[in-house]
């Protein structure tokens, strides 16, 4: 009796550990997707791609930029949902503050389709009355406020105040110079650049003498993908010598390593589960062998072997369901604690994934059918009643 209790204890302990490992991995997978983003057709991630600068292409725009062939090939990548070439200025640009703000700087301008800009209201992003609307990266304003302004003893400025500042934008073209009043209309979290309306930049570029080697060359492309962590995409970029936002690629590497660890743990949990099922089958077999005489008497009295096997299999399946309930209960407590803790920062769900609960029925049912079938076949083949 004591021996059977010890066997049962270790059997159910093994099942508990197996379920804990597998279910925890599934929930951690859900949590990881919540933190790093999931691979779904609805998800949109943006990467700014450029070519890696090497001694062979340095200073050569026709080699460092994306031509029509490169863009056509990028569009065929299944990982790419859409892409937007970034147009840069082909003339010299400078800015100064006039009499109000005594500064002068050379600068650059870029443009991209409005569909790629992460500002909802672009009604002011049009050139009117010699006013050139500008969108800059939010990082640029942060660099000024938290780096340059503090070190130089200059006042920090808010986004609203920055939109009120007007500066002179000087374009030095082939035949004439143009001066516009630059006005900030928004800050972009997606594009690290100084953006002006694409139609305006295209029209100015068209007045300049392009080198034939520079025609339709885009130094960067903005790419929309479903999953920035896609290893196939990262591998293709590596093979083509393309670079992208290091932060996105860094999170992709972290997510990839994390999922690799989770898959390994889940495989270990699955192996333990199969081992436990094997132990259940042998445990039932041993019960029949140890009680062969009693079972034979029952058979002679009219008991059906199938019903006897079903009865024992049902007993183990019910116990299996109880183990699953305990495991999911503990997992729910842990998930709620994690989801409401400060470390999750509101990014993690408070409850375990809803699809985990049906396992309370599915797993015992599958185990019941498999074990019942295997034991009955063994009994019929090996045992003469």
mmCIF file of C-alpha atoms in Angstrom:
data_model
loop_
_atom_site.group_PDB
_atom_site.id
_atom_site.type_symbol
_atom_site.label_atom_id
_atom_site.label_comp_id
_atom_site.label_asym_id
_atom_site.label_seq_id
_atom_site.Cartn_x
_atom_site.Cartn_y
_atom_site.Cartn_z
ATOM 1 C CA UNK A 1 0.000 0.000 0.000
ATOM 2 C CA UNK A 2 2.773 2.401 1.008
ATOM 3 C CA UNK A 3 4.695 1.469 -2.108
ATOM 4 C CA UNK A 4 1.704 2.327 -4.306
ATOM 5 C CA UNK A 5 1.201 5.662 -2.554
ATOM 6 C CA UNK A 6 4.859 6.529 -3.111
ATOM 7 C CA UNK A 7 4.595 5.607 -6.808
ATOM 8 C CA UNK A 8 1.405 7.632 -7.193
ATOM 9 C CA UNK A 9 2.967 10.621 -5.438
ATOM 10 C CA UNK A 10 5.975 10.720 -7.725
ATOM 11 C CA UNK A 11 3.779 10.062 -10.763
ATOM 12 C CA UNK A 12 1.516 13.030 -10.090
ATOM 13 C CA UNK A 13 4.456 15.174 -9.016
ATOM 14 C CA UNK A 14 6.044 14.477 -12.397
ATOM 15 C CA UNK A 15 2.789 15.345 -14.173
ATOM 16 C CA UNK A 16 2.526 18.569 -12.179
ATOM 17 C CA UNK A 17 6.073 19.573 -13.137
ATOM 18 C CA UNK A 18 5.430 18.703 -16.778
ATOM 19 C CA UNK A 19 2.248 20.792 -16.925
ATOM 20 C CA UNK A 20 3.904 23.615 -15.002
ATOM 21 C CA UNK A 21 6.750 23.745 -17.533
ATOM 22 C CA UNK A 22 4.569 23.522 -20.650
ATOM 23 C CA UNK A 23 1.807 25.889 -19.483
ATOM 24 C CA UNK A 24 4.303 28.399 -18.114
ATOM 25 C CA UNK A 25 6.105 28.424 -21.453
ATOM 26 C CA UNK A 26 2.843 29.068 -23.313
ATOM 27 C CA UNK A 27 1.969 31.939 -20.980
ATOM 28 C CA UNK A 28 5.498 33.339 -21.159
ATOM 29 C CA UNK A 29 5.204 33.225 -24.953
ATOM 30 C CA UNK A 30 2.019 35.314 -24.686
ATOM 31 C CA UNK A 31 3.770 37.717 -22.301
ATOM 32 C CA UNK A 32 6.775 38.020 -24.595
ATOM 33 C CA UNK A 33 4.508 38.882 -27.520
ATOM 34 C CA UNK A 34 2.832 41.532 -25.364
ATOM 35 C CA UNK A 35 6.220 43.048 -24.563
ATOM 36 C CA UNK A 36 7.998 42.750 -27.906
ATOM 37 C CA UNK A 37 5.111 42.596 -30.353
ATOM 38 C CA UNK A 38 3.551 39.633 -32.079
ATOM 39 C CA UNK A 39 3.959 38.362 -35.593
ATOM 40 C CA UNK A 40 0.569 39.024 -37.090
ATOM 41 C CA UNK A 41 -0.707 40.517 -40.281
ATOM 42 C CA UNK A 42 -2.311 43.350 -38.294
ATOM 43 C CA UNK A 43 0.911 44.407 -36.626
ATOM 44 C CA UNK A 44 2.931 47.206 -38.174
ATOM 45 C CA UNK A 45 6.566 47.838 -37.416
ATOM 46 C CA UNK A 46 8.704 50.375 -39.161
ATOM 47 C CA UNK A 47 12.331 49.987 -40.067
ATOM 48 C CA UNK A 48 14.512 52.580 -41.705
ATOM 49 C CA UNK A 49 16.846 50.650 -43.981
ATOM 50 C CA UNK A 50 20.145 51.888 -45.324
ATOM 51 C CA UNK A 51 23.142 50.206 -46.876
ATOM 52 C CA UNK A 52 26.205 49.514 -44.774
ATOM 53 C CA UNK A 53 28.999 51.983 -45.479
ATOM 54 C CA UNK A 54 32.157 50.216 -46.647
ATOM 55 C CA UNK A 55 35.451 51.436 -48.163
ATOM 56 C CA UNK A 56 34.063 50.448 -51.590
ATOM 57 C CA UNK A 57 30.875 52.537 -51.501
ATOM 58 C CA UNK A 58 31.819 55.408 -49.233
ATOM 59 C CA UNK A 59 30.942 58.744 -50.826
ATOM 60 C CA UNK A 60 29.381 57.054 -53.887
ATOM 61 C CA UNK A 61 25.663 57.731 -53.841
ATOM 62 C CA UNK A 62 24.996 55.342 -56.715
ATOM 63 C CA UNK A 63 26.351 52.499 -54.546
ATOM 64 C CA UNK A 64 25.275 53.581 -51.059
ATOM 65 C CA UNK A 65 21.687 54.286 -52.116
ATOM 66 C CA UNK A 66 18.766 52.135 -53.201
ATOM 67 C CA UNK A 67 18.076 52.074 -56.936
ATOM 68 C CA UNK A 68 14.926 50.914 -58.724
ATOM 69 C CA UNK A 69 16.207 47.330 -58.855
ATOM 70 C CA UNK A 70 16.863 47.252 -55.091
ATOM 71 C CA UNK A 71 13.407 48.645 -54.334
ATOM 72 C CA UNK A 72 11.706 46.214 -56.714
ATOM 73 C CA UNK A 73 13.514 43.335 -55.003
ATOM 74 C CA UNK A 74 12.564 44.614 -51.541
ATOM 75 C CA UNK A 75 8.913 44.652 -52.578
ATOM 76 C CA UNK A 76 9.115 40.934 -53.372
ATOM 77 C CA UNK A 77 10.208 40.045 -49.823
ATOM 78 C CA UNK A 78 7.264 38.379 -48.123
ATOM 79 C CA UNK A 79 8.239 40.016 -44.826
ATOM 80 C CA UNK A 80 7.785 43.525 -46.315
ATOM 81 C CA UNK A 81 4.239 44.907 -46.278
ATOM 82 C CA UNK A 82 5.093 48.253 -47.827
ATOM 83 C CA UNK A 83 8.036 50.565 -48.338
ATOM 84 C CA UNK A 84 8.522 54.248 -48.842
ATOM 85 C CA UNK A 85 11.717 55.631 -50.432
ATOM 86 C CA UNK A 86 13.175 58.609 -48.613
ATOM 87 C CA UNK A 87 14.017 61.517 -50.925
ATOM 88 C CA UNK A 88 16.959 63.721 -49.957
ATOM 89 C CA UNK A 89 17.900 67.167 -51.194
ATOM 90 C CA UNK A 90 20.279 67.519 -54.159
ATOM 91 C CA UNK A 91 21.292 71.057 -53.323
ATOM 92 C CA UNK A 92 22.819 72.902 -50.385
ATOM 93 C CA UNK A 93 20.588 73.993 -47.532
ATOM 94 C CA UNK A 94 21.278 76.198 -44.542
ATOM 95 C CA UNK A 95 19.206 77.703 -41.746
ATOM 96 C CA UNK A 96 19.590 80.838 -39.674
ATOM 97 C CA UNK A 97 17.580 82.566 -36.993
ATOM 98 C CA UNK A 98 17.740 86.062 -38.486
ATOM 99 C CA UNK A 99 17.828 88.927 -36.030
ATOM 100 C CA UNK A 100 15.705 87.067 -33.436
ATOM 101 C CA UNK A 101 17.933 84.037 -32.888
ATOM 102 C CA UNK A 102 21.583 84.552 -33.832
ATOM 103 C CA UNK A 103 22.562 81.164 -35.238
ATOM 104 C CA UNK A 104 23.534 79.636 -38.547
ATOM 105 C CA UNK A 105 23.880 76.009 -39.592
ATOM 106 C CA UNK A 106 24.138 73.937 -42.730
ATOM 107 C CA UNK A 107 21.458 71.271 -42.800
ATOM 108 C CA UNK A 108 19.707 68.721 -44.954
ATOM 109 C CA UNK A 109 16.144 68.035 -45.958
ATOM 110 C CA UNK A 110 14.358 64.790 -46.674
ATOM 111 C CA UNK A 111 10.859 63.831 -47.743
ATOM 112 C CA UNK A 112 8.676 60.756 -47.731
ATOM 113 C CA UNK A 113 5.086 59.989 -48.647
ATOM 114 C CA UNK A 114 2.572 61.355 -46.149
ATOM 115 C CA UNK A 115 1.227 57.811 -45.592
ATOM 116 C CA UNK A 116 4.493 56.933 -43.858
ATOM 117 C CA UNK A 117 4.494 59.883 -41.461
ATOM 118 C CA UNK A 118 3.219 59.164 -37.940
ATOM 119 C CA UNK A 119 1.350 62.440 -37.476
ATOM 120 C CA UNK A 120 -2.428 62.235 -37.709
ATOM 121 C CA UNK A 121 -3.127 65.784 -38.849
ATOM 122 C CA UNK A 122 -0.988 66.815 -41.827
ATOM 123 C CA UNK A 123 -3.250 69.640 -42.954
ATOM 124 C CA UNK A 124 -0.487 72.169 -42.194
ATOM 125 C CA UNK A 125 2.171 70.103 -43.962
ATOM 126 C CA UNK A 126 1.929 72.095 -47.201
ATOM 127 C CA UNK A 127 4.005 74.968 -48.537
ATOM 128 C CA UNK A 128 1.934 78.147 -48.379
ATOM 129 C CA UNK A 129 2.955 81.805 -48.734
ATOM 130 C CA UNK A 130 6.665 81.000 -48.703
ATOM 131 C CA UNK A 131 6.290 79.158 -45.402
ATOM 132 C CA UNK A 132 8.055 75.796 -45.461
ATOM 133 C CA UNK A 133 6.505 73.359 -42.945
ATOM 134 C CA UNK A 134 8.991 71.058 -41.228
ATOM 135 C CA UNK A 135 8.667 67.841 -39.260
ATOM 136 C CA UNK A 136 11.649 66.758 -37.200
ATOM 137 C CA UNK A 137 12.379 63.712 -35.101
ATOM 138 C CA UNK A 138 11.318 64.011 -31.476
ATOM 139 C CA UNK A 139 14.800 62.790 -30.626
ATOM 140 C CA UNK A 140 16.256 66.006 -32.046
ATOM 141 C CA UNK A 141 14.205 68.101 -29.628
ATOM 142 C CA UNK A 142 15.208 65.788 -26.766
ATOM 143 C CA UNK A 143 18.862 66.092 -27.716
ATOM 144 C CA UNK A 144 18.576 69.855 -27.526
ATOM 145 C CA UNK A 145 16.605 69.952 -24.259
ATOM 146 C CA UNK A 146 18.528 67.295 -22.349
ATOM 147 C CA UNK A 147 21.946 67.645 -23.921
ATOM 148 C CA UNK A 148 22.777 70.865 -25.688
ATOM 149 C CA UNK A 149 20.573 73.316 -23.727
ATOM 150 C CA UNK A 150 21.635 72.110 -20.271
ATOM 151 C CA UNK A 151 25.337 72.115 -21.143
ATOM 152 C CA UNK A 152 25.277 75.482 -22.894
ATOM 153 C CA UNK A 153 23.090 77.268 -20.365
ATOM 154 C CA UNK A 154 20.302 77.784 -22.913
ATOM 155 C CA UNK A 155 16.578 77.600 -22.096
ATOM 156 C CA UNK A 156 14.776 74.325 -22.703
ATOM 157 C CA UNK A 157 11.773 74.536 -25.000
ATOM 158 C CA UNK A 158 8.500 72.667 -25.223
ATOM 159 C CA UNK A 159 6.936 71.238 -28.372
ATOM 160 C CA UNK A 160 4.288 73.961 -28.440
ATOM 161 C CA UNK A 161 6.899 76.693 -28.067
ATOM 162 C CA UNK A 162 9.085 75.092 -30.760
ATOM 163 C CA UNK A 163 6.143 75.298 -33.176
ATOM 164 C CA UNK A 164 6.039 79.057 -32.664
ATOM 165 C CA UNK A 165 9.683 79.579 -33.613
ATOM 166 C CA UNK A 166 10.316 80.576 -37.214
ATOM 167 C CA UNK A 167 13.719 80.296 -38.877
ATOM 168 C CA UNK A 168 15.046 81.098 -42.328
ATOM 169 C CA UNK A 169 15.635 78.144 -44.633
ATOM 170 C CA UNK A 170 18.088 79.030 -47.394
ATOM 171 C CA UNK A 171 18.254 76.934 -50.557
ATOM 172 C CA UNK A 172 21.317 77.390 -52.757
ATOM 173 C CA UNK A 173 20.206 76.173 -56.155
ATOM 174 C CA UNK A 174 21.987 76.019 -59.483
ATOM 175 C CA UNK A 175 20.617 79.234 -60.919
ATOM 176 C CA UNK A 176 19.296 81.121 -57.918
ATOM 177 C CA UNK A 177 18.961 81.101 -54.184
ATOM 178 C CA UNK A 178 15.635 80.786 -52.436
ATOM 179 C CA UNK A 179 14.682 81.715 -48.902
ATOM 180 C CA UNK A 180 11.736 80.229 -47.026
ATOM 181 C CA UNK A 181 10.370 80.688 -43.544
ATOM 182 C CA UNK A 182 10.704 77.344 -41.823
ATOM 183 C CA UNK A 183 8.012 76.432 -39.326
ATOM 184 C CA UNK A 184 7.833 73.286 -37.209
ATOM 185 C CA UNK A 185 4.452 71.542 -37.583
ATOM 186 C CA UNK A 186 5.110 68.283 -35.755
ATOM 187 C CA UNK A 187 7.496 65.791 -34.193
ATOM 188 C CA UNK A 188 7.933 62.261 -35.472
ATOM 189 C CA UNK A 189 8.694 59.236 -33.343
ATOM 190 C CA UNK A 190 9.151 57.059 -36.425
ATOM 191 C CA UNK A 191 11.424 58.977 -38.778
ATOM 192 C CA UNK A 192 14.716 60.445 -37.596
ATOM 193 C CA UNK A 193 15.100 63.228 -40.102
ATOM 194 C CA UNK A 194 14.156 66.757 -41.101
ATOM 195 C CA UNK A 195 11.109 66.294 -43.309
ATOM 196 C CA UNK A 196 9.528 68.716 -45.736
ATOM 197 C CA UNK A 197 6.605 68.055 -48.127
ATOM 198 C CA UNK A 198 7.635 65.495 -50.759
ATOM 199 C CA UNK A 199 5.989 67.355 -53.618
ATOM 200 C CA UNK A 200 8.001 70.457 -52.733
ATOM 201 C CA UNK A 201 11.338 68.629 -52.507
ATOM 202 C CA UNK A 202 10.705 66.718 -55.744
ATOM 203 C CA UNK A 203 9.955 69.962 -57.573
ATOM 204 C CA UNK A 204 13.139 71.660 -56.318
ATOM 205 C CA UNK A 205 15.297 68.569 -57.030
ATOM 206 C CA UNK A 206 13.896 68.493 -60.570
ATOM 207 C CA UNK A 207 15.424 71.902 -61.278
ATOM 208 C CA UNK A 208 18.939 70.668 -60.479
ATOM 209 C CA UNK A 209 21.387 68.832 -62.717
ATOM 210 C CA UNK A 210 21.368 65.222 -61.649
ATOM 211 C CA UNK A 211 24.292 63.017 -62.334
ATOM 212 C CA UNK A 212 22.960 60.132 -64.425
ATOM 213 C CA UNK A 213 24.415 57.762 -61.847
ATOM 214 C CA UNK A 214 22.324 59.454 -59.155
ATOM 215 C CA UNK A 215 18.968 59.353 -60.900
ATOM 216 C CA UNK A 216 16.280 57.629 -58.840
ATOM 217 C CA UNK A 217 18.722 56.840 -56.047
ATOM 218 C CA UNK A 218 17.282 56.864 -52.530
ATOM 219 C CA UNK A 219 19.721 56.874 -49.644
ATOM 220 C CA UNK A 220 17.230 55.276 -47.279
ATOM 221 C CA UNK A 221 13.902 53.482 -47.419
ATOM 222 C CA UNK A 222 11.215 53.317 -44.774
ATOM 223 C CA UNK A 223 9.868 49.771 -44.568
ATOM 224 C CA UNK A 224 6.651 48.549 -42.947
ATOM 225 C CA UNK A 225 6.785 44.938 -41.778
ATOM 226 C CA UNK A 226 4.552 42.626 -39.743
ATOM 227 C CA UNK A 227 7.333 41.487 -37.473
ATOM 228 C CA UNK A 228 10.583 43.330 -36.932
ATOM 229 C CA UNK A 229 11.851 40.209 -35.152
ATOM 230 C CA UNK A 230 11.483 37.960 -38.187
ATOM 231 C CA UNK A 231 14.747 36.071 -38.459
ATOM 232 C CA UNK A 232 14.271 35.536 -42.206
ATOM 233 C CA UNK A 233 14.013 39.301 -42.673
ATOM 234 C CA UNK A 234 17.082 39.935 -40.537
ATOM 235 C CA UNK A 235 19.031 37.274 -42.426
ATOM 236 C CA UNK A 236 18.047 38.762 -45.794
ATOM 237 C CA UNK A 237 19.097 42.228 -44.635
ATOM 238 C CA UNK A 238 22.414 40.813 -43.475
ATOM 239 C CA UNK A 239 23.021 39.089 -46.800
ATOM 240 C CA UNK A 240 22.202 42.250 -48.767
ATOM 241 C CA UNK A 241 24.303 44.463 -46.518
ATOM 242 C CA UNK A 242 21.347 46.466 -45.233
ATOM 243 C CA UNK A 243 21.198 48.102 -41.825
ATOM 244 C CA UNK A 244 18.265 49.289 -39.751
ATOM 245 C CA UNK A 245 17.271 50.733 -36.415
ATOM 246 C CA UNK A 246 19.594 49.116 -33.924
ATOM 247 C CA UNK A 247 16.954 49.301 -31.196
ATOM 248 C CA UNK A 248 14.488 47.262 -33.242
ATOM 249 C CA UNK A 249 17.112 44.697 -34.173
ATOM 250 C CA UNK A 250 18.289 44.513 -30.565
ATOM 251 C CA UNK A 251 14.781 43.724 -29.338
ATOM 252 C CA UNK A 252 14.485 41.199 -32.168
ATOM 253 C CA UNK A 253 17.577 39.391 -30.955
ATOM 254 C CA UNK A 254 16.330 39.426 -27.354
ATOM 255 C CA UNK A 255 12.944 38.041 -28.414
ATOM 256 C CA UNK A 256 14.583 35.390 -30.589
ATOM 257 C CA UNK A 257 16.813 34.165 -27.738
ATOM 258 C CA UNK A 258 13.900 34.259 -25.300
ATOM 259 C CA UNK A 259 11.690 32.157 -27.579
ATOM 260 C CA UNK A 260 14.534 29.703 -28.100
ATOM 261 C CA UNK A 261 14.795 29.213 -24.322
ATOM 262 C CA UNK A 262 10.994 28.873 -24.031
ATOM 263 C CA UNK A 263 10.881 26.280 -26.802
ATOM 264 C CA UNK A 264 13.633 24.313 -25.086
ATOM 265 C CA UNK A 265 11.819 24.378 -21.732
ATOM 266 C CA UNK A 266 8.531 23.434 -23.436
ATOM 267 C CA UNK A 267 10.231 20.467 -25.122
ATOM 268 C CA UNK A 268 11.571 19.321 -21.749
ATOM 269 C CA UNK A 269 8.067 19.677 -20.276
ATOM 270 C CA UNK A 270 6.581 17.721 -23.183
ATOM 271 C CA UNK A 271 9.161 14.981 -22.705
ATOM 272 C CA UNK A 272 8.318 14.740 -18.988
ATOM 273 C CA UNK A 273 4.607 14.598 -19.854
ATOM 274 C CA UNK A 274 5.135 11.715 -22.310
ATOM 275 C CA UNK A 275 7.270 9.976 -19.719
ATOM 276 C CA UNK A 276 4.447 10.326 -17.202
ATOM 277 C CA UNK A 277 1.909 8.920 -19.683
ATOM 278 C CA UNK A 278 4.263 5.989 -20.228
ATOM 279 C CA UNK A 279 4.421 5.557 -16.450
ATOM 280 C CA UNK A 280 0.612 5.669 -16.211
ATOM 281 C CA UNK A 281 0.289 2.922 -18.799
ATOM 282 C CA UNK A 282 2.816 0.746 -17.001
ATOM 283 C CA UNK A 283 1.226 1.580 -13.667
ATOM 284 C CA UNK A 284 -2.142 0.326 -14.912
ATOM 285 C CA UNK A 285 -0.513 -2.747 -16.405
ATOM 286 C CA UNK A 286 1.110 -3.516 -13.084
ATOM 287 C CA UNK A 287 -2.243 -3.189 -11.341
ATOM 288 C CA UNK A 288 -3.774 -5.728 -13.693
ATOM 289 C CA UNK A 289 -0.817 -8.097 -13.309
ATOM 290 C CA UNK A 290 -0.857 -7.816 -9.527
ATOM 291 C CA UNK A 291 -4.622 -8.443 -9.441
ATOM 292 C CA UNK A 292 -4.763 -11.015 -12.222
ATOM 293 C CA UNK A 293 -6.587 -13.550 -10.086
ATOM 294 C CA UNK A 294 -9.197 -11.053 -8.893
ATOM 295 C CA UNK A 295 -9.704 -9.753 -12.422
ATOM 296 C CA UNK A 296 -10.095 -13.300 -13.772
ATOM 297 C CA UNK A 297 -12.765 -13.979 -11.171
ATOM 298 C CA UNK A 298 -14.568 -10.782 -12.121
ATOM 299 C CA UNK A 299 -14.321 -11.779 -15.788
ATOM 300 C CA UNK A 300 -15.827 -15.182 -15.002
ATOM 301 C CA UNK A 301 -18.640 -13.413 -13.160
ATOM 302 C CA UNK A 302 -19.453 -11.400 -16.274
ATOM 303 C CA UNK A 303 -17.378 -8.240 -15.908
ATOM 304 C CA UNK A 304 -16.319 -6.769 -19.245
ATOM 305 C CA UNK A 305 -12.525 -6.280 -19.696
ATOM 306 C CA UNK A 306 -13.186 -3.058 -21.598
ATOM 307 C CA UNK A 307 -15.250 -1.671 -18.718
ATOM 308 C CA UNK A 308 -12.554 -2.604 -16.214
ATOM 309 C CA UNK A 309 -9.894 -0.843 -18.287
ATOM 310 C CA UNK A 310 -12.180 2.162 -18.833
ATOM 311 C CA UNK A 311 -12.820 2.440 -15.122
ATOM 312 C CA UNK A 312 -9.103 2.614 -14.281
ATOM 313 C CA UNK A 313 -8.338 4.979 -17.199
ATOM 314 C CA UNK A 314 -11.159 7.283 -16.122
ATOM 315 C CA UNK A 315 -9.735 7.353 -12.595
ATOM 316 C CA UNK A 316 -6.340 8.518 -13.862
ATOM 317 C CA UNK A 317 -7.891 11.035 -16.260
ATOM 318 C CA UNK A 318 -9.895 12.625 -13.426
ATOM 319 C CA UNK A 319 -6.752 12.876 -11.320
ATOM 320 C CA UNK A 320 -4.981 14.370 -14.327
ATOM 321 C CA UNK A 321 -7.687 17.027 -14.579
ATOM 322 C CA UNK A 322 -7.261 17.839 -10.876
ATOM 323 C CA UNK A 323 -3.520 18.275 -11.372
ATOM 324 C CA UNK A 324 -4.220 20.607 -14.313
ATOM 325 C CA UNK A 325 -6.670 22.689 -12.278
ATOM 326 C CA UNK A 326 -4.092 23.112 -9.485
ATOM 327 C CA UNK A 327 -1.400 23.992 -12.007
ATOM 328 C CA UNK A 328 -3.545 26.566 -13.862
ATOM 329 C CA UNK A 329 -4.706 28.017 -10.531
ATOM 330 C CA UNK A 330 -1.135 28.609 -9.393
ATOM 331 C CA UNK A 331 -0.225 29.968 -12.840
ATOM 332 C CA UNK A 332 -3.187 32.382 -12.678
ATOM 333 C CA UNK A 333 -2.039 33.687 -9.290
ATOM 334 C CA UNK A 334 1.496 34.180 -10.603
ATOM 335 C CA UNK A 335 0.258 35.915 -13.772
ATOM 336 C CA UNK A 336 -2.029 38.245 -11.818
ATOM 337 C CA UNK A 337 0.822 39.168 -9.503
ATOM 338 C CA UNK A 338 3.136 39.765 -12.472
ATOM 339 C CA UNK A 339 0.528 41.685 -14.490
ATOM 340 C CA UNK A 340 -0.290 44.042 -11.626
ATOM 341 C CA UNK A 341 3.275 44.557 -10.468
ATOM 342 C CA UNK A 342 5.160 47.751 -11.210
ATOM 343 C CA UNK A 343 7.782 45.886 -13.242
ATOM 344 C CA UNK A 344 5.227 44.996 -15.937
ATOM 345 C CA UNK A 345 4.486 48.698 -16.468
ATOM 346 C CA UNK A 346 0.947 47.827 -17.572
ATOM 347 C CA UNK A 347 2.180 45.892 -20.611
ATOM 348 C CA UNK A 348 1.385 42.388 -19.380
ATOM 349 C CA UNK A 349 -2.120 40.870 -19.100
ATOM 350 C CA UNK A 350 -3.454 40.291 -15.587
ATOM 351 C CA UNK A 351 -4.909 36.884 -16.437
ATOM 352 C CA UNK A 352 -3.560 33.823 -18.156
ATOM 353 C CA UNK A 353 -4.503 33.254 -21.779
ATOM 354 C CA UNK A 354 -8.095 32.068 -22.131
ATOM 355 C CA UNK A 355 -7.100 29.179 -24.408
ATOM 356 C CA UNK A 356 -5.227 27.516 -21.533
ATOM 357 C CA UNK A 357 -8.420 26.693 -19.630
ATOM 358 C CA UNK A 358 -9.914 24.211 -22.158
ATOM 359 C CA UNK A 359 -6.855 22.025 -21.531
ATOM 360 C CA UNK A 360 -8.538 20.933 -18.288
ATOM 361 C CA UNK A 361 -10.956 18.945 -20.462
ATOM 362 C CA UNK A 362 -8.930 18.257 -23.600
ATOM 363 C CA UNK A 363 -5.791 16.763 -22.021
ATOM 364 C CA UNK A 364 -7.560 14.288 -19.661
ATOM 365 C CA UNK A 365 -9.904 13.269 -22.498
ATOM 366 C CA UNK A 366 -7.016 12.590 -24.886
ATOM 367 C CA UNK A 367 -5.086 10.723 -22.207
ATOM 368 C CA UNK A 368 -8.178 8.690 -21.353
ATOM 369 C CA UNK A 369 -8.715 7.645 -24.983
ATOM 370 C CA UNK A 370 -5.042 6.839 -25.635
ATOM 371 C CA UNK A 371 -4.407 5.005 -22.380
ATOM 372 C CA UNK A 372 -7.705 3.127 -22.570
ATOM 373 C CA UNK A 373 -6.970 2.013 -26.129
ATOM 374 C CA UNK A 374 -3.389 0.949 -25.424
ATOM 375 C CA UNK A 375 -4.215 -0.895 -22.213
ATOM 376 C CA UNK A 376 -7.165 -2.727 -23.751
ATOM 377 C CA UNK A 377 -5.084 -3.824 -26.746
ATOM 378 C CA UNK A 378 -2.367 -5.050 -24.427
ATOM 379 C CA UNK A 379 -4.898 -6.850 -22.261
ATOM 380 C CA UNK A 380 -6.634 -8.582 -25.157
ATOM 381 C CA UNK A 381 -3.378 -9.655 -26.812
ATOM 382 C CA UNK A 382 -1.375 -10.767 -23.808
ATOM 383 C CA UNK A 383 -3.897 -12.041 -21.332
ATOM 384 C CA UNK A 384 -5.991 -15.149 -21.661
ATOM 385 C CA UNK A 385 -9.166 -14.909 -19.586
#
